[in-house]
Amino acid sequence: MRRAGVLRATLAHLRQAAAAFPDALLLLDARGRLRWCNPAAQRLLGLSWPQDRGVAVSEHFADTAVGAWLRTGDEDPDDIEAPAAPNLRLQLSALPFGPRGRLLLARDVSHVSRLEQMRRDFVANVSHELRTPLTVIHGYLELLDPQEVPALAPVLSEMRLQSQRMREIVEDLLTLSRLEMERHLPEEWVDMATLLRVLRREAQALSQGRHRVVLVHEARLDLLGAPRDLHSAFSNLVSNAVRYTPEGGVITIAWRATAQGAEYSVTDTGYGIPAEHLSRLTERFYRVSSSRTRASGGTGLGLSIVKHVLNLHQARLEIASEPGRGSRFACTFDAARLRRARRS
Ligand code: ADP
């Protein structure tokens, strides 16, 4: 009797703990039917307990972002609309539970999502506001003739250089803001043969004969995507390879078929990157060596733009590098985005 009493008390405690839990908890059976949920699941997901016991959860949420995630089994979303309240944002995850069941967790991340939105708006607004005054300053600097005041010529050329740098940073920040706000880019079939030729020409122009530029066009495949953004991502990798490879190095631009789809890669025989930096390279303004970067004239936003463009194409960026030997940046695309090239 005493043991039954202890067990009852323990169970009541566990129920109270689950009820007090701020995250929604749902237990699903092997067929995806609701076995149990806590009160937060009712508040965040609009489920009714015990009325909804046994409902097929993916059908129940069929027309919502939650339903789409359950159906596709995509990566766990970290910011989607709550089915019960459109002003709430949720982070979802699914864990295996018991022999074939699943535990779904939904966390209210509205506060974080709002802060993130404020950050995005702030960066976009500041960049936008800076654009006009910078254009005016740059325009006047261009008008000034250093020949007229030779003593000021070095100052003038430094001012031009710095104002151009500021303009590039502002343009890159605006590009990043736009990419962050878009959920889908307008897409079309991109003729990779033409794009690769353009990229090779750009590499040669940037290199000015200081490197050997090799094009390996193996995959006769076109790519479904946003042409302008793909070009900007691919050419960022090319420009990095040129800027971080000393004279005499080799830069290889390649488009190859893989088991899962295709891969665009840029390989260089340049300075390379120490392993501890690799995971942070796509952060805004992250630099391995500030002195070398400043000398090479980047904005520090290139790889961040690359990552955003690839995310919008469900593609991945893989980076391999060895200090002193060189680096390889590869963008991998799924087969769903590829078709046999119409032209070559
Ligand atoms: P940046 O404008 O500074 O080049 P990126 O975001 O394009 O900004 O790159 C971030 C940093 O990653 C660079 O500052 C540089 O240190 C490193 N990096 C990028 N590409 C290469 C490369 N091909 N070889 C060596 N280092 C690289």
mmCIF file of C-alpha atoms and ligand atoms in Angstrom:
data_model
loop_
_atom_site.group_PDB
_atom_site.id
_atom_site.type_symbol
_atom_site.label_atom_id
_atom_site.label_comp_id
_atom_site.label_asym_id
_atom_site.label_seq_id
_atom_site.Cartn_x
_atom_site.Cartn_y
_atom_site.Cartn_z
ATOM 1 C CA MET A 1 0.000 0.000 0.000
ATOM 2 C CA ARG A 2 2.750 2.371 1.009
ATOM 3 C CA ARG A 3 4.557 1.762 -2.269
ATOM 4 C CA ALA A 4 1.402 2.507 -4.256
ATOM 5 C CA GLY A 5 1.067 5.767 -2.343
ATOM 6 C CA VAL A 6 4.669 6.750 -3.081
ATOM 7 C CA LEU A 7 4.217 5.909 -6.748
ATOM 8 C CA ARG A 8 1.008 7.970 -6.926
ATOM 9 C CA ALA A 9 2.759 10.939 -5.311
ATOM 10 C CA THR A 10 5.734 10.626 -7.706
ATOM 11 C CA LEU A 11 3.392 10.482 -10.696
ATOM 12 C CA ALA A 12 1.494 13.539 -9.470
ATOM 13 C CA HIS A 13 4.812 15.352 -9.113
ATOM 14 C CA LEU A 14 5.861 14.434 -12.637
ATOM 15 C CA ARG A 15 2.492 15.648 -13.975
ATOM 16 C CA GLN A 16 2.880 18.941 -12.113
ATOM 17 C CA ALA A 17 6.398 19.370 -13.523
ATOM 18 C CA ALA A 18 5.189 18.711 -17.092
ATOM 19 C CA ALA A 19 2.274 21.101 -16.532
ATOM 20 C CA ALA A 20 4.602 23.843 -15.268
ATOM 21 C CA PHE A 21 6.984 23.379 -18.209
ATOM 22 C CA PRO A 22 6.866 26.496 -20.419
ATOM 23 C CA ASP A 23 7.640 24.516 -23.608
ATOM 24 C CA ALA A 24 4.971 22.502 -25.387
ATOM 25 C CA LEU A 25 5.538 18.747 -25.024
ATOM 26 C CA LEU A 26 3.713 16.216 -27.220
ATOM 27 C CA LEU A 27 4.072 12.453 -27.103
ATOM 28 C CA LEU A 28 3.303 10.764 -30.415
ATOM 29 C CA ASP A 29 2.899 7.048 -31.047
ATOM 30 C CA ALA A 30 4.514 5.130 -33.929
ATOM 31 C CA ARG A 31 1.747 6.300 -36.312
ATOM 32 C CA GLY A 32 2.116 9.948 -35.349
ATOM 33 C CA ARG A 33 -1.012 10.026 -33.149
ATOM 34 C CA LEU A 34 -1.171 12.164 -30.026
ATOM 35 C CA ARG A 35 -0.755 10.126 -26.848
ATOM 36 C CA TRP A 36 -0.344 12.993 -24.428
ATOM 37 C CA CYS A 37 0.410 16.728 -24.299
ATOM 38 C CA ASN A 38 1.007 19.318 -21.577
ATOM 39 C CA PRO A 39 -0.896 22.618 -21.042
ATOM 40 C CA ALA A 40 1.740 24.629 -22.946
ATOM 41 C CA ALA A 41 0.932 22.528 -26.043
ATOM 42 C CA GLN A 42 -2.649 23.717 -25.702
ATOM 43 C CA ARG A 43 -1.574 27.369 -25.410
ATOM 44 C CA LEU A 44 1.108 27.361 -28.150
ATOM 45 C CA LEU A 45 -0.340 24.837 -30.585
ATOM 46 C CA GLY A 46 -4.069 25.132 -29.853
ATOM 47 C CA LEU A 47 -4.535 21.463 -28.961
ATOM 48 C CA SER A 48 -7.329 20.474 -26.572
ATOM 49 C CA TRP A 49 -6.666 17.857 -23.960
ATOM 50 C CA PRO A 50 -8.102 15.209 -23.604
ATOM 51 C CA GLN A 51 -10.399 15.859 -26.624
ATOM 52 C CA ASP A 52 -7.516 15.645 -29.114
ATOM 53 C CA ARG A 53 -6.100 12.390 -27.719
ATOM 54 C CA GLY A 54 -5.442 10.051 -30.669
ATOM 55 C CA VAL A 55 -5.582 12.690 -33.473
ATOM 56 C CA ALA A 56 -3.045 12.328 -36.290
ATOM 57 C CA VAL A 57 -0.892 15.365 -35.528
ATOM 58 C CA SER A 58 0.419 16.062 -39.048
ATOM 59 C CA GLU A 59 -3.182 16.057 -40.383
ATOM 60 C CA HIS A 60 -4.382 18.215 -37.511
ATOM 61 C CA PHE A 61 -1.801 20.870 -38.469
ATOM 62 C CA ALA A 62 -2.066 20.158 -42.211
ATOM 63 C CA ASP A 63 -2.359 23.781 -43.414
ATOM 64 C CA THR A 64 0.270 25.248 -41.115
ATOM 65 C CA ALA A 65 4.064 25.508 -41.100
ATOM 66 C CA VAL A 66 4.103 22.887 -38.308
ATOM 67 C CA GLY A 67 2.230 20.428 -40.558
ATOM 68 C CA ALA A 68 4.635 21.070 -43.457
ATOM 69 C CA TRP A 69 7.601 20.344 -41.202
ATOM 70 C CA LEU A 70 6.043 17.112 -39.856
ATOM 71 C CA ARG A 71 5.221 15.913 -43.381
ATOM 72 C CA THR A 72 8.612 16.651 -44.964
ATOM 73 C CA GLY A 73 10.810 15.676 -42.003
ATOM 74 C CA ASP A 74 13.017 18.686 -42.861
ATOM 75 C CA GLU A 75 15.566 20.121 -40.448
ATOM 76 C CA ASP A 76 14.051 21.288 -37.140
ATOM 77 C CA PRO A 77 12.745 24.845 -37.701
ATOM 78 C CA ASP A 78 13.948 27.528 -35.311
ATOM 79 C CA ASP A 79 11.458 30.288 -36.105
ATOM 80 C CA ILE A 80 7.993 29.479 -37.466
ATOM 81 C CA GLU A 81 4.503 30.818 -36.911
ATOM 82 C CA ALA A 82 2.543 29.195 -34.048
ATOM 83 C CA PRO A 83 -0.679 27.574 -35.321
ATOM 84 C CA ALA A 84 -2.664 28.850 -32.319
ATOM 85 C CA ALA A 85 -1.464 32.464 -32.405
ATOM 86 C CA PRO A 86 0.053 34.092 -35.508
ATOM 87 C CA ASN A 87 1.948 36.623 -33.376
ATOM 88 C CA LEU A 88 3.867 33.856 -31.598
ATOM 89 C CA ARG A 89 7.021 32.339 -33.105
ATOM 90 C CA LEU A 90 8.092 28.779 -32.311
ATOM 91 C CA GLN A 91 11.234 26.684 -32.355
ATOM 92 C CA LEU A 92 10.431 23.008 -32.894
ATOM 93 C CA SER A 93 12.320 19.791 -32.378
ATOM 94 C CA ALA A 94 11.495 16.098 -32.534
ATOM 95 C CA LEU A 95 13.223 13.409 -30.486
ATOM 96 C CA PRO A 96 12.865 9.629 -30.694
ATOM 97 C CA PHE A 97 10.872 8.376 -27.685
ATOM 98 C CA GLY A 98 10.319 4.762 -26.635
ATOM 99 C CA PRO A 99 10.574 1.996 -29.220
ATOM 100 C CA ARG A 100 8.918 3.860 -32.120
ATOM 101 C CA GLY A 101 7.309 6.954 -30.695
ATOM 102 C CA ARG A 102 8.409 10.585 -30.847
ATOM 103 C CA LEU A 103 8.524 13.493 -28.456
ATOM 104 C CA LEU A 104 7.788 16.878 -30.042
ATOM 105 C CA LEU A 105 9.005 20.030 -28.339
ATOM 106 C CA ALA A 106 7.850 23.538 -29.201
ATOM 107 C CA ARG A 107 9.438 26.584 -27.557
ATOM 108 C CA ASP A 108 8.100 30.131 -27.662
ATOM 109 C CA VAL A 109 10.917 32.205 -29.230
ATOM 110 C CA SER A 110 8.814 35.300 -30.046
ATOM 111 C CA HIS A 111 11.041 37.529 -27.915
ATOM 112 C CA VAL A 112 14.267 36.388 -29.626
ATOM 113 C CA SER A 113 12.579 36.615 -33.011
ATOM 114 C CA ARG A 114 11.496 40.227 -32.324
ATOM 115 C CA LEU A 115 15.020 41.213 -31.244
ATOM 116 C CA GLU A 116 16.435 39.562 -34.356
ATOM 117 C CA GLN A 117 13.956 41.521 -36.497
ATOM 118 C CA MET A 118 14.992 44.775 -34.769
ATOM 119 C CA ARG A 119 18.644 44.002 -35.485
ATOM 120 C CA ARG A 120 17.881 43.298 -39.147
ATOM 121 C CA ASP A 121 15.821 46.489 -39.527
ATOM 122 C CA PHE A 122 18.500 48.558 -37.796
ATOM 123 C CA VAL A 123 21.305 47.333 -40.064
ATOM 124 C CA ALA A 124 19.144 47.787 -43.158
ATOM 125 C CA ASN A 125 18.105 51.324 -42.140
ATOM 126 C CA VAL A 126 21.594 52.485 -41.186
ATOM 127 C CA SER A 127 23.066 51.124 -44.421
ATOM 128 C CA HIS A 128 20.330 52.747 -46.432
ATOM 129 C CA GLU A 129 20.792 56.118 -44.695
ATOM 130 C CA LEU A 130 24.557 56.010 -45.248
ATOM 131 C CA ARG A 131 24.283 55.288 -48.926
ATOM 132 C CA THR A 132 23.268 58.774 -50.141
ATOM 133 C CA PRO A 133 25.813 60.875 -48.181
ATOM 134 C CA LEU A 134 28.572 58.463 -49.214
ATOM 135 C CA THR A 135 27.595 58.726 -52.857
ATOM 136 C CA VAL A 136 27.743 62.528 -52.615
ATOM 137 C CA ILE A 137 31.167 62.539 -50.910
ATOM 138 C CA HIS A 138 32.486 60.016 -53.399
ATOM 139 C CA GLY A 139 31.154 62.067 -56.309
ATOM 140 C CA TYR A 140 32.906 65.246 -55.125
ATOM 141 C CA LEU A 141 36.156 63.374 -54.504
ATOM 142 C CA GLU A 142 36.038 62.108 -58.059
ATOM 143 C CA LEU A 143 35.635 65.685 -59.318
ATOM 144 C CA LEU A 144 38.710 66.985 -57.514
ATOM 145 C CA ASP A 145 41.769 66.987 -59.729
ATOM 146 C CA PRO A 146 44.957 66.037 -57.841
ATOM 147 C CA GLN A 147 47.030 67.813 -60.524
ATOM 148 C CA GLU A 148 45.665 71.153 -59.365
ATOM 149 C CA VAL A 149 46.952 70.733 -55.809
ATOM 150 C CA PRO A 150 49.867 68.269 -56.106
ATOM 151 C CA ALA A 151 50.666 68.565 -52.388
ATOM 152 C CA LEU A 152 47.276 67.033 -51.572
ATOM 153 C CA ALA A 153 47.446 64.266 -54.179
ATOM 154 C CA PRO A 154 48.371 61.442 -51.728
ATOM 155 C CA VAL A 155 45.650 62.569 -49.294
ATOM 156 C CA LEU A 156 43.098 62.697 -52.072
ATOM 157 C CA SER A 157 43.909 59.253 -53.331
ATOM 158 C CA GLU A 158 43.664 57.810 -49.786
ATOM 159 C CA MET A 159 40.290 59.556 -49.318
ATOM 160 C CA ARG A 160 39.025 58.092 -52.601
ATOM 161 C CA LEU A 161 40.176 54.630 -51.596
ATOM 162 C CA GLN A 162 38.508 54.806 -48.182
ATOM 163 C CA SER A 163 35.252 56.247 -49.501
ATOM 164 C CA GLN A 164 35.140 53.450 -52.100
ATOM 165 C CA ARG A 165 35.707 50.914 -49.307
ATOM 166 C CA MET A 166 32.849 52.397 -47.279
ATOM 167 C CA ARG A 167 30.576 52.223 -50.313
ATOM 168 C CA GLU A 168 31.427 48.559 -50.802
ATOM 169 C CA ILE A 169 30.712 47.770 -47.140
ATOM 170 C CA VAL A 170 27.355 49.568 -47.314
ATOM 171 C CA GLU A 171 26.419 47.755 -50.545
ATOM 172 C CA ASP A 172 27.368 44.377 -49.015
ATOM 173 C CA LEU A 173 25.361 45.142 -45.860
ATOM 174 C CA LEU A 174 22.338 46.025 -48.004
ATOM 175 C CA THR A 175 22.760 42.782 -49.973
ATOM 176 C CA LEU A 176 22.913 40.812 -46.708
ATOM 177 C CA SER A 177 19.802 42.567 -45.357
ATOM 178 C CA ARG A 178 17.897 41.759 -48.531
ATOM 179 C CA LEU A 179 18.988 38.103 -48.424
ATOM 180 C CA GLU A 180 17.983 37.837 -44.755
ATOM 181 C CA MET A 181 14.510 39.155 -45.449
ATOM 182 C CA GLU A 182 13.817 36.922 -48.442
ATOM 183 C CA ARG A 183 12.366 33.472 -47.890
ATOM 184 C CA HIS A 184 12.487 32.567 -51.590
ATOM 185 C CA LEU A 185 14.375 34.224 -54.407
ATOM 186 C CA PRO A 186 12.946 34.430 -57.923
ATOM 187 C CA GLU A 187 14.514 31.433 -59.672
ATOM 188 C CA GLU A 188 15.257 30.341 -63.211
ATOM 189 C CA TRP A 189 17.536 27.850 -64.975
ATOM 190 C CA VAL A 190 21.074 29.197 -64.949
ATOM 191 C CA ASP A 191 23.258 28.243 -67.893
ATOM 192 C CA MET A 192 26.382 27.164 -65.982
ATOM 193 C CA ALA A 193 28.617 27.031 -69.071
ATOM 194 C CA THR A 194 28.166 30.777 -69.599
ATOM 195 C CA LEU A 195 28.420 31.596 -65.899
ATOM 196 C CA LEU A 196 31.661 29.617 -65.554
ATOM 197 C CA ARG A 197 33.181 31.469 -68.487
ATOM 198 C CA VAL A 198 32.225 34.805 -66.891
ATOM 199 C CA LEU A 199 33.754 33.708 -63.577
ATOM 200 C CA ARG A 200 36.994 32.699 -65.273
ATOM 201 C CA ARG A 201 37.163 36.087 -67.021
ATOM 202 C CA GLU A 202 36.568 37.847 -63.697
ATOM 203 C CA ALA A 203 39.321 35.810 -62.029
ATOM 204 C CA GLN A 204 41.742 36.709 -64.819
ATOM 205 C CA ALA A 205 40.820 40.389 -64.611
ATOM 206 C CA LEU A 206 41.314 40.458 -60.833
ATOM 207 C CA SER A 207 44.527 38.488 -61.001
ATOM 208 C CA GLN A 208 46.029 40.637 -63.773
ATOM 209 C CA GLY A 209 48.226 37.743 -64.848
ATOM 210 C CA ARG A 210 49.629 37.050 -61.378
ATOM 211 C CA HIS A 211 47.988 33.590 -61.162
ATOM 212 C CA ARG A 212 47.162 30.680 -63.413
ATOM 213 C CA VAL A 213 43.367 30.332 -63.649
ATOM 214 C CA VAL A 214 42.063 26.850 -64.519
ATOM 215 C CA LEU A 215 38.457 26.021 -65.399
ATOM 216 C CA VAL A 216 37.262 22.422 -64.911
ATOM 217 C CA HIS A 217 33.827 22.143 -66.465
ATOM 218 C CA GLU A 218 32.907 18.485 -65.894
ATOM 219 C CA ALA A 219 29.202 18.508 -65.086
ATOM 220 C CA ARG A 220 27.098 19.311 -68.154
ATOM 221 C CA LEU A 221 24.316 20.474 -65.844
ATOM 222 C CA ASP A 222 22.355 23.685 -65.467
ATOM 223 C CA LEU A 223 21.383 24.978 -62.051
ATOM 224 C CA LEU A 224 17.996 26.206 -60.833
ATOM 225 C CA GLY A 225 18.444 29.369 -58.803
ATOM 226 C CA ALA A 226 18.576 33.151 -58.589
ATOM 227 C CA PRO A 227 21.108 34.099 -61.317
ATOM 228 C CA ARG A 228 22.314 37.388 -59.828
ATOM 229 C CA ASP A 229 22.785 36.005 -56.325
ATOM 230 C CA LEU A 230 24.448 32.802 -57.500
ATOM 231 C CA HIS A 231 26.840 34.883 -59.569
ATOM 232 C CA SER A 232 27.607 37.103 -56.598
ATOM 233 C CA ALA A 233 28.261 34.090 -54.304
ATOM 234 C CA PHE A 234 30.420 32.259 -56.846
ATOM 235 C CA SER A 235 32.427 35.357 -57.730
ATOM 236 C CA ASN A 236 33.012 36.141 -54.036
ATOM 237 C CA LEU A 237 34.799 32.799 -53.742
ATOM 238 C CA VAL A 238 36.809 33.554 -56.872
ATOM 239 C CA SER A 239 37.798 37.002 -55.627
ATOM 240 C CA ASN A 240 38.874 35.564 -52.234
ATOM 241 C CA ALA A 241 41.002 32.944 -53.982
ATOM 242 C CA VAL A 242 42.746 35.670 -55.999
ATOM 243 C CA ARG A 243 43.214 37.958 -53.000
ATOM 244 C CA TYR A 244 44.543 35.282 -50.659
ATOM 245 C CA THR A 245 46.906 33.569 -53.081
ATOM 246 C CA PRO A 246 50.375 35.003 -53.679
ATOM 247 C CA GLU A 247 51.683 35.604 -57.158
ATOM 248 C CA GLY A 248 52.445 32.458 -59.144
ATOM 249 C CA GLY A 249 49.646 30.412 -57.501
ATOM 250 C CA VAL A 250 46.948 28.381 -59.249
ATOM 251 C CA ILE A 251 43.211 29.022 -58.949
ATOM 252 C CA THR A 252 40.875 26.266 -60.083
ATOM 253 C CA ILE A 253 37.186 26.913 -60.706
ATOM 254 C CA ALA A 254 35.278 23.631 -61.041
ATOM 255 C CA TRP A 255 31.715 22.410 -61.686
ATOM 256 C CA ARG A 256 31.418 18.668 -61.072
ATOM 257 C CA ALA A 257 28.677 16.086 -60.666
ATOM 258 C CA THR A 258 28.554 14.318 -57.287
ATOM 259 C CA ALA A 259 26.593 11.336 -55.933
ATOM 260 C CA GLN A 260 23.870 13.667 -54.575
ATOM 261 C CA GLY A 261 23.910 16.395 -57.219
ATOM 262 C CA ALA A 262 26.642 18.797 -58.239
ATOM 263 C CA GLU A 263 29.373 20.887 -56.715
ATOM 264 C CA TYR A 264 30.819 24.279 -57.595
ATOM 265 C CA SER A 265 34.270 24.712 -56.094
ATOM 266 C CA VAL A 266 37.115 27.190 -56.049
ATOM 267 C CA THR A 267 40.508 25.821 -55.055
ATOM 268 C CA ASP A 268 43.618 27.914 -54.550
ATOM 269 C CA THR A 269 47.250 27.312 -53.667
ATOM 270 C CA GLY A 270 47.320 30.352 -51.382
ATOM 271 C CA TYR A 271 47.998 31.234 -47.749
ATOM 272 C CA GLY A 272 45.407 28.774 -46.371
ATOM 273 C CA ILE A 273 43.478 29.139 -43.118
ATOM 274 C CA PRO A 274 44.356 27.594 -39.721
ATOM 275 C CA ALA A 275 41.761 24.976 -38.654
ATOM 276 C CA GLU A 276 40.524 26.909 -35.599
ATOM 277 C CA HIS A 277 39.124 29.683 -37.824
ATOM 278 C CA LEU A 278 37.225 27.534 -40.315
ATOM 279 C CA SER A 279 33.920 27.274 -38.423
ATOM 280 C CA ARG A 280 33.711 31.061 -37.956
ATOM 281 C CA LEU A 281 34.609 32.264 -41.468
ATOM 282 C CA THR A 282 31.018 32.918 -42.547
ATOM 283 C CA GLU A 283 30.353 35.270 -39.604
ATOM 284 C CA ARG A 284 30.054 38.933 -40.564
ATOM 285 C CA PHE A 285 33.361 40.798 -40.427
ATOM 286 C CA TYR A 286 35.231 37.704 -39.228
ATOM 287 C CA ARG A 287 38.816 37.806 -40.413
ATOM 288 C CA VAL A 288 41.700 35.440 -39.976
ATOM 289 C CA SER A 289 44.336 38.144 -40.206
ATOM 290 C CA SER A 290 43.175 41.725 -40.193
ATOM 291 C CA SER A 291 46.390 43.133 -41.640
ATOM 292 C CA ARG A 292 46.374 40.819 -44.667
ATOM 293 C CA THR A 293 42.653 41.386 -45.259
ATOM 294 C CA ARG A 294 42.944 45.129 -45.101
ATOM 295 C CA ALA A 295 45.786 45.030 -47.576
ATOM 296 C CA SER A 296 43.752 42.800 -49.888
ATOM 297 C CA GLY A 297 40.735 45.136 -49.748
ATOM 298 C CA GLY A 298 37.772 42.941 -48.743
ATOM 299 C CA THR A 299 34.700 44.048 -46.821
ATOM 300 C CA GLY A 300 34.650 41.064 -44.435
ATOM 301 C CA LEU A 301 31.117 40.228 -45.583
ATOM 302 C CA GLY A 302 31.801 38.095 -48.647
ATOM 303 C CA LEU A 303 31.514 34.637 -47.088
ATOM 304 C CA SER A 304 28.492 35.719 -45.062
ATOM 305 C CA ILE A 305 26.773 36.617 -48.349
ATOM 306 C CA VAL A 306 27.862 33.271 -49.847
ATOM 307 C CA LYS A 307 26.328 31.380 -46.908
ATOM 308 C CA HIS A 308 23.012 33.262 -47.143
ATOM 309 C CA VAL A 309 22.727 32.739 -50.896
ATOM 310 C CA LEU A 310 23.453 29.022 -50.490
ATOM 311 C CA ASN A 311 20.904 28.675 -47.662
ATOM 312 C CA LEU A 312 18.253 30.139 -49.950
ATOM 313 C CA HIS A 313 19.178 27.413 -52.468
ATOM 314 C CA GLN A 314 19.189 24.614 -49.849
ATOM 315 C CA ALA A 315 22.877 24.249 -50.653
ATOM 316 C CA ARG A 316 25.877 23.834 -48.349
ATOM 317 C CA LEU A 317 29.291 25.447 -48.131
ATOM 318 C CA GLU A 318 32.202 23.124 -47.366
ATOM 319 C CA ILE A 319 35.588 24.595 -46.535
ATOM 320 C CA ALA A 320 38.868 22.711 -46.446
ATOM 321 C CA SER A 321 42.166 24.464 -45.953
ATOM 322 C CA GLU A 322 45.743 23.937 -44.955
ATOM 323 C CA PRO A 323 47.961 26.848 -43.928
ATOM 324 C CA GLY A 324 50.719 27.405 -46.432
ATOM 325 C CA ARG A 325 49.173 25.044 -49.009
ATOM 326 C CA GLY A 326 45.814 26.515 -49.972
ATOM 327 C CA SER A 327 42.055 26.349 -49.574
ATOM 328 C CA ARG A 328 39.030 24.788 -51.199
ATOM 329 C CA PHE A 329 35.542 26.264 -50.946
ATOM 330 C CA ALA A 330 32.802 24.010 -52.332
ATOM 331 C CA CYS A 331 29.075 24.706 -52.780
ATOM 332 C CA THR A 332 27.026 21.514 -53.017
ATOM 333 C CA PHE A 333 23.608 21.500 -54.696
ATOM 334 C CA ASP A 334 20.927 18.783 -54.599
ATOM 335 C CA ALA A 335 19.844 16.892 -57.717
ATOM 336 C CA ALA A 336 16.409 18.596 -57.541
ATOM 337 C CA ARG A 337 18.098 21.840 -58.670
ATOM 338 C CA LEU A 338 19.868 20.345 -61.679
ATOM 339 C CA ARG A 339 18.997 19.415 -65.217
ATOM 340 C CA ARG A 340 21.024 18.389 -68.223
ATOM 341 C CA ALA A 341 22.557 21.464 -69.884
ATOM 342 C CA ARG A 342 20.631 22.764 -72.901
ATOM 343 C CA ARG A 343 23.728 24.471 -74.306
ATOM 344 C CA SER A 344 27.394 23.915 -73.717
HETATM 345 P P1 ADP B 1 37.003 39.449 -46.781
HETATM 346 O O1 ADP B 1 36.333 40.572 -47.468
HETATM 347 O O2 ADP B 1 37.746 39.870 -45.543
HETATM 348 O O3 ADP B 1 37.784 38.583 -47.691
HETATM 349 P P2 ADP B 1 35.219 37.166 -46.507
HETATM 350 O O4 ADP B 1 33.966 37.008 -45.713
HETATM 351 O O5 ADP B 1 35.145 36.928 -47.957
HETATM 352 O O6 ADP B 1 35.786 38.605 -46.171
HETATM 353 O O7 ADP B 1 36.304 36.178 -45.886
HETATM 354 C C1 ADP B 1 36.501 36.148 -44.477
HETATM 355 C C2 ADP B 1 37.938 35.782 -44.143
HETATM 356 O O8 ADP B 1 38.207 34.436 -44.548
HETATM 357 C C3 ADP B 1 38.960 36.619 -44.888
HETATM 358 O O9 ADP B 1 39.242 37.803 -44.199
HETATM 359 C C4 ADP B 1 40.164 35.694 -44.922
HETATM 360 O O10 ADP B 1 40.876 35.790 -43.700
HETATM 361 C C5 ADP B 1 39.539 34.303 -44.983
HETATM 362 N N1 ADP B 1 39.519 33.747 -46.353
HETATM 363 C C6 ADP B 1 38.466 33.728 -47.222
HETATM 364 N N2 ADP B 1 38.786 33.110 -48.376
HETATM 365 C C7 ADP B 1 40.061 32.705 -48.249
HETATM 366 C C8 ADP B 1 40.979 31.992 -49.109
HETATM 367 N N3 ADP B 1 40.613 31.567 -50.324
HETATM 368 N N4 ADP B 1 42.223 31.753 -48.621
HETATM 369 C C9 ADP B 1 42.595 32.178 -47.389
HETATM 370 N N5 ADP B 1 41.783 32.839 -46.540
HETATM 371 C C10 ADP B 1 40.538 33.118 -46.949
#
